[in-house]
């Protein structure tokens, strides 16, 4: 299904999530910002990548839209789309896990909580993983672990930079310890990628928590975050319970993490593609001749060089 | 080792056993007072007690095992290090301004050879528990562990980690100092080390906090230890929306050593003395030492590169999914 179809379906069938229902007003022609309440013509909002034109609030978007925002047109090749979750523990809480999977797949048209593939950003080939919060809160089970590991392994083999857009509640409890071990599995793949001196940039979006934070989200050579995203190891409520005291208002926001030295930069969604392309270029080896170019000829060189 | 003359702490499922044992004591006393020979009866009752203990401990539910794993007298990292090493010296600090008492470690000699031993340390009493934050490590604890492991790698010492934590500490300072980053860093870097790494869950393996020192060539678990993706209490609160369903969550999450062996996560299950490791800590230590030495002698046969490949493939193969080709 193309991205266009996805939106078409979405508008036809109405919204699938309560949050979405609020968002879509008057057949989706207008969208209300959940932060400032401003009504914006949806088309304008979309061309601003779902960032509120009034207050700069980053409205939550999902994997299809994210991929189309980041990747050059007609360069996206999805990989490992055939991976499907199963129910290895025969897990049943209030609802059987297997039914939960089927219902979520039906609702989201996704196989699991991450899409992976190869594509280009301003002409630079990259390996990209995009988590999708709609699928069981972006939780990480065997499929998410396997898809990301394969993506990183392929990137190591083809010497590509890896970008992973994180959005996750953490490890998926319904797969028990198998989920926890995906943290180690992915980190192992990242170790080999790093050892080959290849660039890895996670992009932390709202929310990034738990086992994802305690593994690949925090292992970037460079770590970017969207404005005002919640990024945490333990959730705010858990910390409040531990401490029995009130926490600062901006606790565990991107801005707070930047202040505490845990992320490199906060990048607006509208600048994300450009920033990633810039970073990739900055990490590409310069051609060996440039080191010996005499100062006087630099001007002449920049004239003929592309970009 | 925990002192054995202290009053035993009974778990609820041990009560029938305790009753039987106190009855044996009473009969013995009465017999002595009245000068009657009850040797035969006593022997019979004692055999029955052994059998009962065996029955109880061989059929524990996941929730009951969790109780054993959290038993206040369960041997801790310190206990095992002291019991199995010929000599050892504790080392301190993350070299970044902190020394987390919830993570302990140092250089030791095991059966004649230098090794690095480290693990989470729960307190032995309330006061000690407060100092050690109940074995919940801060980011500096994970950084201290990594520092010790780097040291071991430099000096070609095998690394033996002992896992016993309810989870990584969830507090304001932990978040500010990068709890997620500290654990993540260890996960990645443990794959880089050349020396043999053996990780053993001795009590509670609490989620990412346990995994933060848990990437090794071998994963071993004591029989009544547990390893969880989230505490059954937290899982019950989230998935059942009811904390009282923790025992159900404990079953559903598959947290016991036997379960994890079946899922291909665990390499070796260490049988505990009947009645649990706390009933005979020295015996438990002996079992641990034997298993460590046997595994070490296997890992010694490999090169650093082979061990790294083994470690990678071990985790690489974990996960269950279906694959349909389009």
Coordinates of C-alpha atoms in Angstrom, one line a residue:
Chain A
X1 CA 0.0 0.0 0.0
X2 CA 1.4 3.4 -0.9
X3 CA 1.4 6.3 1.5
X4 CA -1.2 8.0 -0.6
X5 CA -3.5 5.0 -0.2
X6 CA -2.9 5.0 3.5
X7 CA -4.1 8.5 3.8
X8 CA -7.0 7.9 1.5
X9 CA -8.1 4.9 3.5
X10 CA -7.7 6.8 6.7
X11 CA -9.9 9.7 5.5
X12 CA -12.5 7.3 4.2
X13 CA -12.8 5.2 7.2
X14 CA -12.3 8.0 9.6
X15 CA -9.7 8.0 12.2
X16 CA -8.6 4.8 14.0
X17 CA -7.3 6.2 17.2
X18 CA -9.1 8.4 19.7
X19 CA -6.2 10.9 19.4
X20 CA -6.7 10.9 15.7
X21 CA -10.4 11.5 16.0
X22 CA -9.6 14.7 17.9
X23 CA -7.1 15.6 15.2
X24 CA -9.4 15.3 12.3
X25 CA -12.0 17.8 12.1
X26 CA -14.5 18.4 9.3
X27 CA -13.4 15.4 7.2
X28 CA -9.8 16.0 7.9
X29 CA -9.7 19.2 6.0
X30 CA -8.7 21.1 9.1
X31 CA -6.5 19.8 11.9
X32 CA -6.5 21.0 15.5
X33 CA -3.2 21.2 17.3
X34 CA -3.4 19.2 20.5
X35 CA -1.0 21.6 22.1
X36 CA -2.2 25.1 21.3
X37 CA -5.6 24.4 19.8
X38 CA -4.9 26.3 16.6
X39 CA -6.9 25.1 13.6
X40 CA -4.8 24.6 10.5
X41 CA -5.6 23.6 7.0
X42 CA -4.4 20.0 7.0
X43 CA -2.7 20.4 3.7
X44 CA -0.6 23.2 5.0
X45 CA 0.2 21.3 8.2
X46 CA 1.2 18.3 6.1
X47 CA 3.5 20.3 4.0
X48 CA 5.0 21.6 7.2
X49 CA 5.6 17.9 8.1
X50 CA 2.8 18.0 10.8
X51 CA 4.6 20.6 12.8
X52 CA 2.1 23.2 14.1
X53 CA 2.5 26.5 12.3
X54 CA 1.4 28.4 15.3
X55 CA 3.3 26.8 18.2
X56 CA 5.8 24.5 16.6
X57 CA 4.3 21.5 18.4
X58 CA 5.4 18.2 16.7
X59 CA 2.1 16.3 16.1
X60 CA 2.7 12.6 16.3
X61 CA 3.3 10.9 12.9
X62 CA 3.8 7.3 12.0
X63 CA 6.2 5.3 10.0
X64 CA 4.9 5.7 6.4
X65 CA 4.7 9.5 6.7
X66 CA 8.1 9.6 8.4
X67 CA 9.7 7.6 5.6
X68 CA 8.2 9.8 2.9
X69 CA 9.4 12.9 4.8
X70 CA 13.0 11.7 5.1
X71 CA 13.7 9.6 2.1
X72 CA 14.2 11.0 -1.5
X73 CA 11.3 10.1 -3.7
X74 CA 11.4 6.7 -5.4
X75 CA 14.5 5.6 -3.6
X76 CA 12.9 3.6 -0.7
X77 CA 13.3 -0.2 -0.8
X78 CA 11.7 -1.9 2.2
X79 CA 13.4 -5.0 3.5
X80 CA 12.3 -8.0 5.6
X81 CA 8.7 -7.1 5.2
X82 CA 7.8 -10.8 5.6
X83 CA 8.7 -11.0 9.3
X84 CA 5.7 -11.7 11.4
X85 CA 5.3 -11.8 15.2
X86 CA 4.2 -15.1 16.8
X87 CA 3.2 -15.9 20.3
X88 CA 6.2 -17.9 21.7
X89 CA 5.0 -17.8 25.4
X90 CA 1.4 -18.5 24.7
X91 CA 0.8 -15.3 26.6
X92 CA -2.6 -14.2 27.8
X93 CA -3.3 -11.2 30.1
X94 CA -6.6 -9.6 29.8
X95 CA -6.5 -10.5 26.2
X96 CA -4.5 -13.2 24.4
X97 CA -1.4 -11.8 22.8
X98 CA -2.1 -13.6 19.5
X99 CA -5.5 -11.8 19.2
X100 CA -3.9 -8.5 20.2
X101 CA -1.4 -9.0 17.3
X102 CA -4.1 -9.8 14.8
X103 CA -6.3 -6.8 15.8
X104 CA -3.3 -4.4 15.8
X105 CA -2.2 -5.6 12.4
X106 CA -5.7 -5.2 11.1
X107 CA -6.0 -1.7 12.4
X108 CA -2.6 -0.4 11.5
X109 CA -1.8 -2.5 8.3
X110 CA 1.6 -3.0 9.8
X111 CA 3.3 -6.3 10.4
X112 CA 5.0 -5.1 13.6
X113 CA 6.3 -2.0 15.3
X114 CA 9.2 -1.2 12.9
X115 CA 9.7 -0.6 9.2
X116 CA 13.2 -1.0 7.8
X117 CA 14.7 -0.4 4.4
X118 CA 17.3 1.2 2.3
X119 CA 16.9 4.6 0.7
X120 CA 18.6 7.9 0.0
X121 CA 18.7 11.2 1.9
X122 CA 19.7 14.0 -0.5
X123 CA 21.4 11.4 -2.6
X124 CA 23.2 9.7 0.2
X125 CA 22.4 6.0 0.6
X126 CA 21.4 5.0 4.1
X127 CA 19.9 2.1 6.0
X128 CA 16.8 3.4 7.8
X129 CA 14.6 1.9 10.6
X130 CA 11.4 3.7 11.7
X131 CA 9.5 2.6 14.7
X132 CA 5.8 2.9 14.7
X133 CA 4.1 3.8 18.0
X134 CA 0.7 2.7 16.7
X135 CA 1.8 -0.9 16.9
X136 CA 1.5 -1.8 20.6
X137 CA 3.2 1.4 21.7
X138 CA 6.2 0.7 19.4
X139 CA 7.2 -2.1 21.8
X140 CA 10.2 -4.2 20.9
X141 CA 9.7 -8.0 20.6
X142 CA 11.4 -10.6 18.5
X143 CA 10.4 -9.0 15.1
X144 CA 11.6 -5.5 16.0
X145 CA 14.8 -7.0 17.3
X146 CA 15.4 -9.2 14.2
X147 CA 14.5 -6.5 11.7
X148 CA 16.8 -3.9 13.2
X149 CA 19.6 -6.4 13.6
X150 CA 19.3 -7.4 9.9
X151 CA 19.2 -3.8 8.9
X152 CA 22.4 -3.0 10.8
X153 CA 24.1 -6.1 9.6
X154 CA 23.3 -5.2 6.0
X155 CA 24.5 -1.7 6.6
X156 CA 27.8 -3.0 7.9
X157 CA 28.1 -5.2 4.9
X158 CA 27.3 -2.5 2.4
X159 CA 29.2 0.2 4.5
X160 CA 26.1 2.4 4.9
X161 CA 25.2 4.8 7.7
X162 CA 22.3 3.7 9.9
X163 CA 19.5 6.0 11.0
X164 CA 16.8 4.7 13.4
X165 CA 13.8 6.8 14.3
X166 CA 12.9 5.7 17.8
X167 CA 9.3 5.8 19.2
X168 CA 8.7 3.1 21.8
X169 CA 7.4 2.2 25.2
X170 CA 10.3 -0.3 25.6
X171 CA 10.5 -4.1 25.5
X172 CA 7.3 -6.0 24.7
X173 CA 6.3 -7.8 27.9
X174 CA 4.2 -10.4 26.0
X175 CA 7.3 -12.0 24.6
X176 CA 9.0 -12.0 28.0
X177 CA 12.8 -12.5 28.1
X178 CA 12.9 -12.9 24.3
X179 CA 12.1 -9.2 24.1
X180 CA 14.8 -8.2 26.7
X181 CA 17.4 -10.1 24.8
X182 CA 16.7 -8.1 21.6
X183 CA 18.4 -5.2 23.4
X184 CA 21.6 -7.1 23.5
X185 CA 21.2 -8.6 20.0
X186 CA 20.8 -5.1 18.4
X187 CA 23.6 -3.7 20.5
X188 CA 25.9 -6.5 19.3
X189 CA 25.1 -5.6 15.7
X190 CA 25.8 -2.0 16.4
X191 CA 29.2 -2.9 17.9
X192 CA 30.2 -4.5 14.6
X193 CA 28.9 -1.5 12.6
X194 CA 30.8 0.8 14.9
X195 CA 34.0 -1.3 14.7
X196 CA 33.8 -0.8 10.9
X197 CA 33.9 3.0 11.5
X198 CA 30.4 3.5 10.2
X199 CA 28.1 6.2 11.3
X200 CA 24.9 5.5 13.3
X201 CA 22.4 8.3 14.2
X202 CA 19.3 7.5 16.3
X203 CA 16.6 10.1 16.1
X204 CA 14.6 10.1 19.4
X205 CA 11.0 11.0 19.0
X206 CA 8.1 11.1 21.4
X207 CA 8.2 8.8 23.4
X208 CA 11.4 6.9 23.6
X209 CA 11.6 4.8 26.8
X210 CA 12.6 1.7 28.6
X211 CA 14.6 -1.0 26.8
X212 CA 14.9 1.0 23.7
X213 CA 16.5 3.9 25.6
X214 CA 18.7 1.4 27.4
X215 CA 20.0 0.0 24.1
X216 CA 20.1 1.4 20.5
X217 CA 18.5 4.8 21.2
X218 CA 21.5 5.8 23.3
X219 CA 24.2 4.2 21.3
X220 CA 24.4 6.7 18.5
X221 CA 27.7 8.2 17.4
X222 CA 25.5 11.3 17.3
X223 CA 22.1 11.4 18.9
X224 CA 19.4 13.7 17.6
X225 CA 16.0 14.4 19.3
X226 CA 12.8 16.0 18.2
X227 CA 11.7 19.0 20.3
X228 CA 9.8 18.3 23.5
X229 CA 9.9 14.5 23.1
X230 CA 9.7 12.4 26.2
X231 CA 12.9 10.4 26.5
X232 CA 13.4 8.2 29.5
X233 CA 14.7 5.0 30.9
X234 CA 12.1 4.7 33.7
X235 CA 8.8 6.5 33.1
X236 CA 8.0 9.6 35.1
X237 CA 5.4 7.9 37.2
X238 CA 7.8 5.2 38.2
X239 CA 10.4 7.8 39.2
X240 CA 7.8 9.7 41.1
X241 CA 6.8 6.6 43.0
X242 CA 10.5 5.8 43.8
X243 CA 11.2 9.3 45.1
X244 CA 7.8 10.4 46.4
X245 CA 8.5 13.9 45.4
X246 CA 7.6 16.2 42.5
X247 CA 9.8 16.3 39.5
X248 CA 10.8 19.3 37.4
X249 CA 8.2 20.0 34.7
X250 CA 10.6 19.5 31.9
X251 CA 12.0 16.3 33.4
X252 CA 12.8 13.7 30.7
X253 CA 12.1 16.1 27.8
X254 CA 14.6 16.4 24.9
X255 CA 15.5 19.8 26.2
X256 CA 16.3 18.4 29.6
X257 CA 18.4 15.6 28.1
X258 CA 20.3 18.2 26.0
X259 CA 21.0 20.1 29.2
X260 CA 22.3 17.0 30.9
X261 CA 24.6 16.1 28.0
X262 CA 22.7 13.0 26.8
X263 CA 21.8 14.1 23.3
X264 CA 23.8 16.1 20.7
X265 CA 21.1 18.3 19.3
X266 CA 17.4 19.0 19.1
X267 CA 16.3 19.2 15.6
X268 CA 12.9 20.4 14.3
X269 CA 11.2 17.8 12.1
X270 CA 11.2 20.3 9.3
X271 CA 15.0 20.4 9.4
X272 CA 15.6 16.7 10.1
X273 CA 16.4 15.5 6.6
X274 CA 18.7 18.4 5.9
X275 CA 20.5 17.9 9.2
X276 CA 21.0 14.2 8.6
X277 CA 22.3 14.8 5.1
X278 CA 24.7 17.4 6.4
X279 CA 26.0 15.1 9.1
X280 CA 26.5 12.2 6.7
X281 CA 28.5 14.5 4.4
X282 CA 30.6 15.7 7.3
X283 CA 31.5 12.1 8.1
X284 CA 32.5 11.2 4.6
X285 CA 36.2 11.0 3.9
X286 CA 37.6 13.9 2.0
X287 CA 39.4 13.0 -1.2
X288 CA 43.1 12.5 -0.4
X289 CA 44.3 15.2 -2.7
X290 CA 42.5 18.0 -0.8
X291 CA 45.0 17.6 2.1
X292 CA 47.8 18.8 -0.1
X293 CA 46.0 21.5 -2.0
X294 CA 48.0 24.7 -1.5
X295 CA 46.1 27.5 0.2
X296 CA 46.1 29.8 -2.9
X297 CA 44.2 27.3 -5.0
X298 CA 41.4 26.6 -2.5
X299 CA 39.2 29.3 -4.0
X300 CA 39.6 27.9 -7.5
X301 CA 38.8 24.4 -6.2
X302 CA 35.6 25.3 -4.5
X303 CA 34.4 26.8 -7.8
X304 CA 34.6 23.5 -9.6
X305 CA 33.5 21.3 -6.7
X306 CA 29.9 20.2 -6.7
X307 CA 27.7 21.6 -3.8
Chain B
X1 CA 28.4 -16.7 54.1
X2 CA 25.3 -15.7 56.0
X3 CA 25.5 -16.8 59.6
X4 CA 23.6 -20.0 60.0
X5 CA 22.7 -19.7 63.7
X6 CA 20.3 -16.8 63.0
X7 CA 16.6 -17.7 63.2
X8 CA 15.5 -19.0 59.7
X9 CA 13.2 -16.9 57.6
X10 CA 10.3 -19.0 56.5
X11 CA 8.5 -18.6 53.2
X12 CA 4.8 -19.5 53.4
X13 CA 5.2 -22.7 51.4
X14 CA 7.9 -23.9 53.8
X15 CA 5.5 -23.9 56.7
X16 CA 4.5 -27.6 56.6
X17 CA 8.1 -28.5 56.5
X18 CA 8.9 -26.3 59.5
X19 CA 6.0 -27.8 61.4
X20 CA 7.3 -31.3 60.7
X21 CA 10.8 -30.3 61.8
X22 CA 9.6 -28.7 65.0
X23 CA 7.6 -31.9 65.8
X24 CA 10.8 -34.0 65.3
X25 CA 12.5 -31.7 67.8
X26 CA 9.7 -32.1 70.3
X27 CA 9.7 -35.8 70.1
X28 CA 13.5 -35.9 70.6
X29 CA 13.2 -33.7 73.6
X30 CA 10.4 -35.7 75.1
X31 CA 12.3 -39.0 74.5
X32 CA 15.4 -37.6 76.2
X33 CA 13.4 -36.5 79.2
X34 CA 11.7 -39.8 79.6
X35 CA 14.7 -41.9 78.6
X36 CA 12.9 -43.7 75.7
X37 CA 14.6 -44.9 72.6
X38 CA 12.9 -43.2 69.5
X39 CA 15.8 -43.5 67.1
X40 CA 13.7 -45.5 64.7
X41 CA 10.8 -43.1 64.7
X42 CA 13.1 -40.1 64.4
X43 CA 14.9 -41.6 61.5
X44 CA 11.6 -42.2 59.8
X45 CA 10.3 -38.7 60.4
X46 CA 13.6 -37.2 59.2
X47 CA 13.4 -39.1 56.0
X48 CA 9.9 -37.8 55.6
X49 CA 11.2 -34.3 56.1
X50 CA 13.8 -34.7 53.5
X51 CA 11.3 -36.1 51.1
X52 CA 8.8 -33.2 51.9
X53 CA 11.5 -30.6 51.3
X54 CA 12.4 -32.3 48.0
X55 CA 8.8 -32.4 47.0
X56 CA 8.2 -28.7 47.9
X57 CA 11.3 -27.4 46.2
X58 CA 11.0 -29.5 43.1
X59 CA 7.5 -28.2 42.3
X60 CA 7.7 -24.5 43.0
X61 CA 5.6 -22.2 41.0
X62 CA 7.2 -19.2 39.2
X63 CA 5.9 -16.9 41.9
X64 CA 7.3 -19.1 44.7
X65 CA 10.7 -19.3 43.0
X66 CA 10.6 -15.5 42.8
X67 CA 10.2 -15.6 46.6
X68 CA 13.2 -17.9 46.9
X69 CA 15.2 -15.7 44.5
X70 CA 14.4 -12.7 46.7
X71 CA 15.0 -14.5 50.0
X72 CA 16.8 -12.2 52.4
X73 CA 19.3 -14.9 53.3
X74 CA 20.0 -15.9 49.7
X75 CA 23.8 -15.9 49.1
X76 CA 24.9 -12.6 47.5
X77 CA 27.7 -11.7 45.1
X78 CA 30.0 -11.0 48.0
X79 CA 29.2 -14.4 49.6
X80 CA 30.0 -16.2 46.4
X81 CA 33.1 -14.3 45.6
X82 CA 34.5 -14.9 49.1
X83 CA 33.5 -18.6 49.0
X84 CA 34.9 -19.5 45.6
X85 CA 38.1 -17.4 45.3
X86 CA 41.5 -18.2 46.8
X87 CA 42.1 -14.5 47.3
X88 CA 40.5 -11.3 46.2
X89 CA 40.6 -7.6 46.4
X90 CA 37.7 -5.3 46.0
X91 CA 38.2 -2.3 43.6
X92 CA 36.1 0.9 43.8
X93 CA 34.8 3.7 41.7
X94 CA 33.7 4.6 38.2
X95 CA 36.5 7.2 37.8
X96 CA 33.8 9.8 37.1
X97 CA 33.1 10.9 40.6
X98 CA 31.1 8.0 42.0
X99 CA 31.4 4.6 43.6
X100 CA 28.1 2.8 43.5
X101 CA 27.8 0.3 46.5
X102 CA 25.1 -1.6 44.6
X103 CA 27.8 -2.9 42.2
X104 CA 30.8 -4.6 43.7
X105 CA 33.8 -6.2 42.0
X106 CA 37.5 -6.8 42.1
X107 CA 40.4 -8.9 41.1
X108 CA 40.4 -12.4 42.4
X109 CA 42.1 -15.8 42.1
X110 CA 39.9 -18.7 41.1
X111 CA 41.6 -22.1 41.3
X112 CA 45.0 -20.5 40.9
X113 CA 44.2 -18.2 38.0
X114 CA 43.5 -14.4 38.1
X115 CA 39.9 -13.4 37.2
X116 CA 37.7 -10.4 37.5
X117 CA 34.5 -10.9 39.5
X118 CA 31.7 -8.4 39.8
X119 CA 28.0 -8.2 40.4
X120 CA 25.1 -6.4 41.9
X121 CA 25.2 -6.5 45.7
X122 CA 22.0 -6.6 47.8
X123 CA 22.2 -5.7 51.4
X124 CA 22.5 -8.3 54.1
X125 CA 20.2 -6.3 56.5
X126 CA 18.0 -3.3 56.3
X127 CA 20.8 -0.8 57.0
X128 CA 23.1 -2.5 54.4
X129 CA 20.2 -2.6 52.0
X130 CA 19.7 1.1 52.2
X131 CA 23.5 1.7 51.6
X132 CA 23.4 -0.6 48.6
X133 CA 20.0 0.6 47.4
X134 CA 18.6 -2.9 47.4
X135 CA 21.0 -3.9 44.7
X136 CA 19.6 -1.4 42.2
X137 CA 22.6 0.0 40.4
X138 CA 22.9 3.7 39.3
X139 CA 24.5 4.6 36.0
X140 CA 27.8 4.9 37.8
X141 CA 27.4 1.3 38.9
X142 CA 27.3 0.2 35.3
X143 CA 30.2 2.5 34.4
X144 CA 32.2 1.0 37.3
X145 CA 31.4 -2.5 36.1
X146 CA 32.5 -1.5 32.6
X147 CA 35.7 0.0 33.9
X148 CA 36.5 -3.3 35.7
X149 CA 35.7 -5.3 32.6
X150 CA 38.0 -3.1 30.5
X151 CA 40.7 -3.7 33.0
X152 CA 40.1 -7.5 32.9
X153 CA 40.3 -7.4 29.1
X154 CA 43.6 -5.5 29.2
X155 CA 45.1 -8.0 31.6
X156 CA 43.6 -11.1 29.9
X157 CA 41.5 -12.0 32.9
X158 CA 38.2 -13.9 32.4
X159 CA 35.2 -11.9 33.6
X160 CA 32.7 -13.6 35.9
X161 CA 29.6 -11.5 36.6
X162 CA 27.0 -12.3 39.2
X163 CA 23.5 -10.9 38.6
X164 CA 21.2 -10.2 41.5
X165 CA 19.1 -7.0 41.2
X166 CA 15.4 -6.1 41.2
X167 CA 16.3 -3.7 38.3
X168 CA 18.3 -0.6 37.5
X169 CA 17.6 2.3 39.8
X170 CA 14.7 4.4 38.7
X171 CA 15.4 7.8 40.2
X172 CA 15.9 11.5 39.3
X173 CA 19.7 11.3 39.6
X174 CA 19.8 8.0 37.6
X175 CA 17.9 9.6 34.8
X176 CA 20.0 12.7 34.8
X177 CA 23.3 10.7 34.7
X178 CA 22.0 8.6 31.8
X179 CA 20.8 5.3 33.1
X180 CA 19.7 4.2 29.6
X181 CA 23.1 5.2 28.1
X182 CA 25.1 3.5 30.8
X183 CA 23.3 0.2 30.3
X184 CA 23.3 0.5 26.5
X185 CA 27.0 1.2 26.5
X186 CA 27.8 -2.0 28.4
X187 CA 25.5 -4.0 26.1
X188 CA 27.5 -2.9 23.1
X189 CA 31.0 -3.0 24.6
X190 CA 30.7 -6.4 26.2
X191 CA 30.5 -7.7 22.7
X192 CA 33.9 -6.2 22.0
X193 CA 35.9 -7.8 24.8
X194 CA 38.2 -10.7 23.9
X195 CA 38.4 -12.5 27.3
X196 CA 35.9 -15.2 28.3
X197 CA 32.8 -13.8 30.0
X198 CA 30.5 -16.0 32.1
X199 CA 27.3 -14.4 33.5
X200 CA 25.4 -16.1 36.3
X201 CA 22.0 -15.1 37.7
X202 CA 22.4 -15.9 41.4
X203 CA 19.1 -14.4 42.5
X204 CA 16.9 -11.9 40.8
X205 CA 17.7 -10.9 37.2
X206 CA 15.7 -7.7 36.9
X207 CA 15.3 -6.6 33.3
X208 CA 17.7 -4.2 31.7
X209 CA 19.4 -3.6 35.0
X210 CA 20.5 -7.3 35.0
X211 CA 21.4 -7.4 31.3
X212 CA 23.7 -4.4 31.8
X213 CA 26.3 -6.9 33.1
X214 CA 24.8 -9.9 31.4
X215 CA 26.3 -10.1 27.9
X216 CA 28.6 -13.2 28.0
X217 CA 29.8 -16.3 26.3
X218 CA 27.7 -18.3 28.7
X219 CA 24.6 -17.6 30.7
X220 CA 24.1 -19.7 33.8
X221 CA 21.3 -19.5 36.4
X222 CA 20.7 -21.1 39.7
X223 CA 17.7 -23.3 39.8
X224 CA 15.5 -21.0 41.8
X225 CA 16.7 -17.7 40.3
X226 CA 14.5 -15.7 37.9
X227 CA 15.2 -13.5 35.0
X228 CA 12.5 -11.1 33.9
X229 CA 11.7 -8.5 31.2
X230 CA 9.8 -6.6 33.8
X231 CA 9.0 -7.4 37.4
X232 CA 5.8 -9.5 37.6
X233 CA 4.4 -6.7 39.8
X234 CA 4.9 -4.1 37.1
X235 CA 3.7 -6.4 34.4
X236 CA 0.5 -7.1 36.3
X237 CA -0.1 -3.4 36.8
X238 CA 0.3 -2.7 33.1
X239 CA -1.1 -5.7 31.3
X240 CA -3.7 -6.7 33.9
X241 CA -4.2 -3.3 35.4
X242 CA -4.2 -5.0 38.7
X243 CA -1.1 -5.4 40.9
X244 CA -2.7 -8.4 42.7
X245 CA -2.3 -10.4 39.5
X246 CA 1.5 -10.6 40.0
X247 CA 1.5 -14.3 40.6
X248 CA -0.3 -14.8 37.2
X249 CA 2.2 -12.5 35.6
X250 CA 5.1 -14.4 37.1
X251 CA 3.7 -17.6 35.4
X252 CA 2.9 -16.0 32.1
X253 CA 6.3 -14.2 31.7
X254 CA 8.3 -17.4 31.8
X255 CA 10.9 -16.3 34.2
X256 CA 12.3 -19.5 35.7
X257 CA 15.6 -21.1 34.8
X258 CA 13.8 -24.1 33.3
X259 CA 11.6 -21.9 31.1
X260 CA 14.6 -19.9 29.9
X261 CA 16.5 -23.0 29.0
X262 CA 13.5 -24.0 26.9
X263 CA 13.6 -20.6 25.1
X264 CA 17.2 -21.0 24.2
X265 CA 18.3 -18.1 26.4
X266 CA 20.0 -20.0 29.2
X267 CA 23.0 -22.2 28.6
X268 CA 23.3 -23.9 32.0
X269 CA 21.0 -24.5 34.9
X270 CA 22.8 -24.9 38.3
X271 CA 20.9 -27.3 40.6
X272 CA 20.6 -25.8 44.1
X273 CA 20.9 -27.7 47.4
X274 CA 17.5 -29.0 48.4
X275 CA 15.8 -26.2 50.2
X276 CA 17.4 -23.5 48.1
X277 CA 20.9 -21.9 48.0
X278 CA 20.2 -20.2 51.3
X279 CA 19.8 -23.5 53.1
X280 CA 23.3 -24.5 52.3
X281 CA 25.3 -21.6 50.9
X282 CA 28.7 -23.4 50.9
X283 CA 27.3 -26.2 48.9
X284 CA 25.8 -23.7 46.4
X285 CA 29.2 -22.0 46.1
X286 CA 30.8 -25.3 45.4
X287 CA 28.3 -26.0 42.6
X288 CA 28.9 -22.6 41.2
X289 CA 32.7 -22.9 41.3
X290 CA 32.6 -26.3 39.5
X291 CA 30.4 -24.9 36.8
X292 CA 32.5 -21.8 36.3
X293 CA 35.7 -23.8 36.1
X294 CA 34.3 -26.3 33.6
X295 CA 32.9 -23.5 31.3
X296 CA 36.2 -21.6 31.6
X297 CA 38.2 -24.5 30.5
X298 CA 36.0 -24.8 27.4
X299 CA 36.3 -21.1 26.7
X300 CA 40.0 -21.2 27.2
X301 CA 40.3 -23.4 24.1
X302 CA 39.1 -20.5 21.9
X303 CA 40.8 -17.4 20.6
X304 CA 39.4 -14.0 21.6
X305 CA 38.0 -13.7 18.1
X306 CA 36.2 -17.0 18.4
X307 CA 34.7 -16.1 21.7
X308 CA 33.5 -12.8 20.3
X309 CA 31.9 -14.7 17.4
X310 CA 30.3 -17.2 19.8
X311 CA 29.0 -14.4 22.0
X312 CA 27.6 -12.6 18.9
X313 CA 25.9 -15.8 17.5
X314 CA 24.5 -16.7 20.9
X315 CA 22.5 -13.5 21.1
X316 CA 22.0 -13.3 17.4
X317 CA 19.9 -16.5 17.5
X318 CA 17.5 -15.3 20.2
X319 CA 14.0 -14.5 19.1
X320 CA 11.0 -16.3 17.8
X321 CA 9.1 -15.1 14.7
X322 CA 7.6 -16.2 11.4
X323 CA 8.9 -15.3 8.0
X324 CA 6.7 -15.3 5.0
X325 CA 8.2 -14.6 1.6
X326 CA 6.2 -12.3 -0.6

